[in-house]
Structure formats: C-alpha cells, structure tokens
C-alpha positions as YAML, in Angstrom:
chain: A
units: angstrom
residues:
- id: 1
  name: MET
  ca: [0.00, 0.00, 0.00]
- id: 2
  name: THR
  ca: [1.23, 3.47, -0.88]
- id: 3
  name: LEU
  ca: [0.29, 6.78, 0.74]
- id: 4
  name: THR
  ca: [1.08, 9.93, -1.22]
- id: 5
  name: ILE
  ca: [0.81, 13.34, 0.44]
- id: 6
  name: TYR
  ca: [0.57, 16.39, -1.82]
- id: 7
  name: GLY
  ca: [1.61, 19.85, -0.72]
- id: 8
  name: PRO
  ca: [4.66, 21.96, 0.17]
- id: 9
  name: PRO
  ca: [5.72, 21.76, 3.84]
- id: 10
  name: MET
  ca: [5.16, 25.52, 4.25]
- id: 11
  name: SER
  ca: [1.49, 25.11, 3.32]
- id: 12
  name: ARG
  ca: [-1.42, 23.52, 5.18]
- id: 13
  name: ALA
  ca: [0.13, 20.23, 4.10]
- id: 14
  name: MET
  ca: [2.43, 20.62, 7.13]
- id: 15
  name: ARG
  ca: [-0.49, 19.36, 9.20]
- id: 16
  name: THR
  ca: [-0.71, 16.10, 7.28]
- id: 17
  name: LEU
  ca: [3.07, 15.65, 7.15]
- id: 18
  name: TRP
  ca: [3.11, 16.08, 10.94]
- id: 19
  name: MET
  ca: [0.40, 13.46, 11.33]
- id: 20
  name: ALA
  ca: [2.09, 10.97, 9.03]
- id: 21
  name: HIS
  ca: [5.32, 11.32, 10.98]
- id: 22
  name: GLU
  ca: [3.51, 10.94, 14.32]
- id: 23
  name: LEU
  ca: [2.02, 7.70, 13.03]
- id: 24
  name: GLY
  ca: [5.33, 6.42, 11.70]
- id: 25
  name: LEU
  ca: [3.92, 5.94, 8.21]
- id: 26
  name: ASN
  ca: [5.87, 5.25, 5.07]
- id: 27
  name: PHE
  ca: [4.71, 7.74, 2.48]
- id: 28
  name: ARG
  ca: [5.65, 9.54, -0.69]
- id: 29
  name: HIS
  ca: [5.66, 13.33, -0.60]
- id: 30
  name: GLU
  ca: [4.94, 15.43, -3.68]
- id: 31
  name: TYR
  ca: [4.70, 19.23, -3.76]
- id: 32
  name: GLY
  ca: [1.80, 19.01, -6.17]
- id: 33
  name: PHE
  ca: [2.72, 22.09, -8.19]
- id: 34
  name: GLN
  ca: [4.90, 22.67, -11.20]
- id: 35
  name: GLU
  ca: [8.28, 24.03, -10.14]
- id: 36
  name: GLU
  ca: [8.05, 27.51, -11.65]
- id: 37
  name: ALA
  ca: [4.33, 28.11, -11.27]
- id: 38
  name: LEU
  ca: [1.45, 27.57, -8.91]
- id: 39
  name: THR
  ca: [-0.20, 25.36, -11.49]
- id: 40
  name: PRO
  ca: [-1.26, 22.08, -9.85]
- id: 41
  name: THR
  ca: [0.12, 18.89, -11.31]
- id: 42
  name: GLU
  ca: [-2.13, 16.31, -12.93]
- id: 43
  name: ASP
  ca: [-1.56, 13.99, -9.97]
- id: 44
  name: LEU
  ca: [-2.72, 16.64, -7.50]
- id: 45
  name: VAL
  ca: [-5.84, 17.39, -9.55]
- id: 46
  name: ALA
  ca: [-6.58, 13.67, -9.67]
- id: 47
  name: ALA
  ca: [-6.40, 13.58, -5.86]
- id: 48
  name: ASN
  ca: [-8.29, 16.87, -5.42]
- id: 49
  name: PRO
  ca: [-10.12, 18.40, -8.41]
- id: 50
  name: MET
  ca: [-9.87, 21.80, -6.66]
- id: 51
  name: GLY
  ca: [-6.11, 21.63, -7.17]
- id: 52
  name: GLN
  ca: [-5.52, 22.61, -3.54]
- id: 53
  name: VAL
  ca: [-3.29, 21.12, -0.88]
- id: 54
  name: PRO
  ca: [-3.07, 19.09, 1.16]
- id: 55
  name: ALA
  ca: [-4.52, 16.09, -0.54]
- id: 56
  name: ILE
  ca: [-3.70, 12.43, -0.25]
- id: 57
  name: ASP
  ca: [-3.91, 9.32, -2.35]
- id: 58
  name: ASP
  ca: [-3.99, 6.35, 0.01]
- id: 59
  name: ASP
  ca: [-3.69, 3.34, -2.27]
- id: 60
  name: GLY
  ca: [-6.39, 4.72, -4.56]
- id: 61
  name: PHE
  ca: [-8.52, 6.44, -1.91]
- id: 62
  name: THR
  ca: [-8.22, 10.20, -2.40]
- id: 63
  name: LEU
  ca: [-9.09, 12.80, 0.18]
- id: 64
  name: SER
  ca: [-8.62, 16.54, 0.65]
- id: 65
  name: GLU
  ca: [-9.03, 18.98, 3.56]
- id: 66
  name: SER
  ca: [-6.31, 18.78, 6.19]
- id: 67
  name: MET
  ca: [-8.53, 18.17, 9.22]
- id: 68
  name: ALA
  ca: [-10.45, 15.36, 7.54]
- id: 69
  name: ILE
  ca: [-7.23, 13.77, 6.29]
- id: 70
  name: ASN
  ca: [-5.69, 13.78, 9.76]
- id: 71
  name: ILE
  ca: [-8.75, 12.28, 11.44]
- id: 72
  name: TYR
  ca: [-8.94, 9.62, 8.74]
- id: 73
  name: LEU
  ca: [-5.28, 8.68, 9.16]
- id: 74
  name: ALA
  ca: [-5.53, 8.58, 12.95]
- id: 75
  name: LYS
  ca: [-8.60, 6.35, 12.88]
- id: 76
  name: LYS
  ca: [-7.25, 4.09, 10.15]
- id: 77
  name: HIS
  ca: [-3.98, 3.45, 11.98]
- id: 78
  name: GLY
  ca: [-5.43, 3.40, 15.48]
- id: 79
  name: LYS
  ca: [-3.11, 5.98, 16.98]
- id: 80
  name: LEU
  ca: [-3.93, 9.48, 18.30]
- id: 81
  name: ALA
  ca: [-7.55, 8.72, 17.38]
- id: 82
  name: PRO
  ca: [-10.61, 9.43, 19.52]
- id: 83
  name: ALA
  ca: [-11.56, 6.37, 21.57]
- id: 84
  name: THR
  ca: [-15.24, 7.07, 22.25]
- id: 85
  name: PRO
  ca: [-18.15, 8.82, 20.51]
- id: 86
  name: VAL
  ca: [-17.75, 11.73, 22.93]
- id: 87
  name: GLU
  ca: [-14.04, 12.06, 22.09]
- id: 88
  name: GLU
  ca: [-14.84, 11.85, 18.39]
- id: 89
  name: ALA
  ca: [-17.44, 14.60, 18.74]
- id: 90
  name: GLN
  ca: [-14.94, 16.77, 20.61]
- id: 91
  name: THR
  ca: [-12.27, 16.08, 17.99]
- id: 92
  name: LEU
  ca: [-14.63, 17.20, 15.24]
- id: 93
  name: ARG
  ca: [-15.76, 20.17, 17.30]
- id: 94
  name: TRP
  ca: [-12.22, 21.48, 17.87]
- id: 95
  name: SER
  ca: [-11.18, 20.79, 14.28]
- id: 96
  name: PHE
  ca: [-14.15, 22.72, 12.89]
- id: 97
  name: TRP
  ca: [-13.76, 25.42, 15.53]
- id: 98
  name: VAL
  ca: [-10.15, 26.23, 14.72]
- id: 99
  name: MET
  ca: [-10.94, 26.49, 11.01]
- id: 100
  name: THR
  ca: [-13.97, 28.72, 11.44]
- id: 101
  name: ALA
  ca: [-13.07, 30.81, 14.50]
- id: 102
  name: VAL
  ca: [-9.31, 31.16, 14.17]
- id: 103
  name: GLU
  ca: [-7.59, 30.17, 10.93]
- id: 104
  name: VAL
  ca: [-8.62, 32.93, 8.50]
- id: 105
  name: THR
  ca: [-7.96, 35.79, 10.90]
- id: 106
  name: LEU
  ca: [-4.74, 34.24, 12.22]
- id: 107
  name: LEU
  ca: [-3.36, 33.77, 8.72]
- id: 108
  name: ASP
  ca: [-4.19, 37.41, 7.93]
- id: 109
  name: VAL
  ca: [-2.37, 38.48, 11.09]
- id: 110
  name: LEU
  ca: [0.70, 36.48, 10.08]
- id: 111
  name: LEU
  ca: [0.76, 37.88, 6.54]
- id: 112
  name: LYS
  ca: [0.44, 41.47, 7.74]
- id: 113
  name: ALA
  ca: [2.74, 41.13, 10.73]
- id: 114
  name: ARG
  ca: [5.58, 39.78, 8.61]
- id: 115
  name: GLY
  ca: [4.78, 41.17, 5.17]
- id: 116
  name: LEU
  ca: [4.46, 37.79, 3.47]
- id: 117
  name: ARG
  ca: [2.97, 36.72, 0.11]
- id: 118
  name: GLY
  ca: [2.95, 40.20, -1.35]
- id: 119
  name: HIS
  ca: [1.42, 41.87, 1.71]
- id: 120
  name: GLU
  ca: [3.05, 44.99, 3.09]
- id: 121
  name: LYS
  ca: [3.79, 44.98, 6.79]
- id: 122
  name: ASP
  ca: [0.84, 46.51, 8.59]
- id: 123
  name: PRO
  ca: [1.31, 46.37, 12.36]
- id: 124
  name: GLU
  ca: [-1.99, 48.15, 13.06]
- id: 125
  name: ALA
  ca: [-4.00, 45.67, 10.98]
- id: 126
  name: ALA
  ca: [-2.13, 42.78, 12.62]
- id: 127
  name: LYS
  ca: [-2.93, 44.16, 16.07]
- id: 128
  name: ALA
  ca: [-6.60, 44.53, 15.13]
- id: 129
  name: GLY
  ca: [-6.67, 40.90, 14.08]
- id: 130
  name: ILE
  ca: [-5.06, 39.81, 17.33]
- id: 131
  name: ASP
  ca: [-7.64, 41.81, 19.25]
- id: 132
  name: THR
  ca: [-10.40, 40.01, 17.34]
- id: 133
  name: LEU
  ca: [-8.84, 36.66, 18.23]
- id: 134
  name: GLN
  ca: [-8.78, 37.25, 21.97]
- id: 135
  name: LYS
  ca: [-12.18, 35.61, 22.46]
- id: 136
  name: PRO
  ca: [-11.25, 32.31, 20.76]
- id: 137
  name: PHE
  ca: [-7.82, 32.44, 22.45]
- id: 138
  name: ASN
  ca: [-9.56, 32.69, 25.81]
- id: 139
  name: VAL
  ca: [-11.98, 29.90, 24.92]
- id: 140
  name: LEU
  ca: [-9.09, 27.56, 24.15]
- id: 141
  name: ASN
  ca: [-7.16, 28.67, 27.22]
- id: 142
  name: ASP
  ca: [-10.15, 27.91, 29.45]
- id: 143
  name: ALA
  ca: [-10.65, 24.51, 27.82]
- id: 144
  name: LEU
  ca: [-7.05, 23.60, 28.63]
- id: 145
  name: ALA
  ca: [-7.25, 24.66, 32.27]
- id: 146
  name: GLY
  ca: [-8.26, 21.17, 33.38]
- id: 147
  name: GLY
  ca: [-5.71, 19.05, 31.52]
- id: 148
  name: ASP
  ca: [-2.59, 19.03, 29.41]
- id: 149
  name: TYR
  ca: [-4.45, 18.32, 26.17]
- id: 150
  name: LEU
  ca: [-7.86, 18.89, 24.61]
- id: 151
  name: LEU
  ca: [-9.20, 15.40, 25.33]
- id: 152
  name: GLY
  ca: [-7.51, 15.00, 28.69]
- id: 153
  name: ASN
  ca: [-3.94, 14.04, 29.50]
- id: 154
  name: ALA
  ca: [-2.86, 12.49, 26.19]
- id: 155
  name: PHE
  ca: [-1.93, 14.12, 22.89]
- id: 156
  name: THR
  ca: [-4.42, 13.27, 20.11]
- id: 157
  name: VAL
  ca: [-5.38, 14.28, 16.61]
- id: 158
  name: ALA
  ca: [-7.55, 17.01, 18.16]
- id: 159
  name: ASP
  ca: [-4.44, 18.68, 19.56]
- id: 160
  name: LEU
  ca: [-2.50, 18.19, 16.34]
- id: 161
  name: ASN
  ca: [-5.22, 19.76, 14.22]
- id: 162
  name: VAL
  ca: [-5.63, 22.80, 16.45]
- id: 163
  name: ALA
  ca: [-1.94, 23.29, 17.21]
- id: 164
  name: SER
  ca: [-1.04, 23.09, 13.52]
- id: 165
  name: VAL
  ca: [-3.12, 26.22, 12.97]
- id: 166
  name: PHE
  ca: [-1.81, 27.93, 16.10]
- id: 167
  name: ALA
  ca: [1.74, 27.37, 14.85]
- id: 168
  name: TRP
  ca: [1.11, 30.50, 12.79]
- id: 169
  name: ALA
  ca: [0.73, 32.43, 16.04]
- id: 170
  name: ARG
  ca: [4.30, 31.55, 16.96]
- id: 171
  name: ALA
  ca: [5.47, 32.68, 13.52]
- id: 172
  name: ALA
  ca: [3.61, 35.97, 14.06]
- id: 173
  name: ASN
  ca: [5.13, 36.39, 17.56]
- id: 174
  name: ILE
  ca: [1.73, 36.63, 19.23]
- id: 175
  name: ASP
  ca: [1.95, 37.09, 22.99]
- id: 176
  name: PHE
  ca: [-0.01, 34.47, 24.93]
- id: 177
  name: SER
  ca: [1.03, 35.66, 28.39]
- id: 178
  name: GLN
  ca: [-2.65, 36.28, 29.18]
- id: 179
  name: GLN
  ca: [-3.49, 32.72, 28.10]
- id: 180
  name: PRO
  ca: [-0.93, 30.63, 30.03]
- id: 181
  name: HIS
  ca: [-2.69, 27.28, 29.53]
- id: 182
  name: LEU
  ca: [-2.85, 27.83, 25.77]
- id: 183
  name: ASP
  ca: [0.78, 28.96, 25.72]
- id: 184
  name: ALA
  ca: [2.07, 25.91, 27.60]
- id: 185
  name: TRP
  ca: [-0.07, 23.51, 25.55]
- id: 186
  name: LEU
  ca: [1.13, 24.99, 22.25]
- id: 187
  name: GLU
  ca: [4.75, 24.70, 23.40]
- id: 188
  name: ARG
  ca: [4.20, 21.02, 24.28]
- id: 189
  name: CYS
  ca: [2.59, 20.29, 20.93]
- id: 190
  name: LEU
  ca: [5.11, 22.13, 18.74]
- id: 191
  name: ALA
  ca: [8.06, 20.64, 20.63]
- id: 192
  name: ARG
  ca: [7.07, 17.12, 19.59]
- id: 193
  name: GLU
  ca: [9.67, 15.51, 17.34]
- id: 194
  name: ALA
  ca: [7.15, 14.98, 14.53]
- id: 195
  name: ALA
  ca: [6.05, 18.64, 14.67]
- id: 196
  name: VAL
  ca: [9.64, 19.88, 14.53]
- id: 197
  name: TRP
  ca: [10.33, 17.55, 11.60]
- id: 198
  name: ALA
  ca: [7.24, 18.72, 9.68]
- id: 199
  name: ARG
  ca: [8.19, 22.38, 10.05]
- id: 200
  name: SER
  ca: [11.83, 21.91, 9.04]
...
C-alpha cells in the first residue's frame, strides 16, 4: 500500500506531514505544483479536483481537507484517534472550531505582521486581528485549564489539528502571556519531534 501526500511543507500540508510522521507511516511526498508556477500537477488534480493542498492518495482512496485527512489517518492506523463517541465529537468540534473561528484571521495576522505573500507589513492591521482573536484564544485557554491536552492528558489528533493552525501564532510572535494554559499547551505540541520535523 502506498500513501502519497501532496503539498509543500510551508502550506497547510504541514499538518498532514506532521500526522504521518507521528504515526510512523511510510509515504511519498509530492509538492503538487509545477516548479516555476502555482499550477497544480495532474496527480494533485486527480487527488483533489480543486487543485488545492493538502490532498492524499492512500492506495487509490483520495481525500482533501487537512482536518479530515488527519482524522482519517488517525482512525485508520489506530493511533492518536478518539476512543469514544464523545471524544470523536470533541475532535470534530475542535477541528471545525479552529478552522472557522481562528484560521482565516490568524493567517491574515501572520501575513500582515511579517509582510508575506505580497502583503506589506501593517502592524496596526495585525494588532486589530489579534484583538479580534482574543475571544477564541480565551476559549481555548479555558478549555485547557483542566488538563494538558484537549481530550484529557494524552496528545491526540484534536491537539494536532488545532496546534497546527496555532503554529502560525508563533510565527507571528503573538503574545499568549494572558493565556498561560494555551501557551504551555502549544509549546508542548510544537516541541514534539514529529512537529519539529514537519516544520523543518
């Protein structure tokens, strides 16, 4: 059986590369784009007709969307996966939550804080975005007050999915001193060997 993961490491594909390394999987990694353009390759389009990354081809089964891919891989390989219906519901809840309540604004903060992808540095706009994110930051901080990880005391795909988005906060130098539980949890997650490998 062959697993192929499409997407550059500096894209959302980092999340799936992190998961594959956590699981100890053998896989093939393809960027999915032609070298001198952002034109998706035929193989990527076959895996995801939208031509977006990440996408996987798992021995003929194709899937896109990073959160869905990671939950699928965790459940298929029986590691980092939710163990009960309640844990599965919470995993889905946190995965949807981080995409809808955090990701778009956090990415905008990162782009404007560091002047990436053609954006000019705009500290005021970045600060406004951080201000907007204080409510979800506090929600996550409160959720982590009772344990080291989102589903208790063990790292799971729920943590990986959420922390992979919050990695952008570290890149944007966001101060989490007012959210100490979030700050400590993110440090634990991003210090994992598989997370360091995926970001390198």
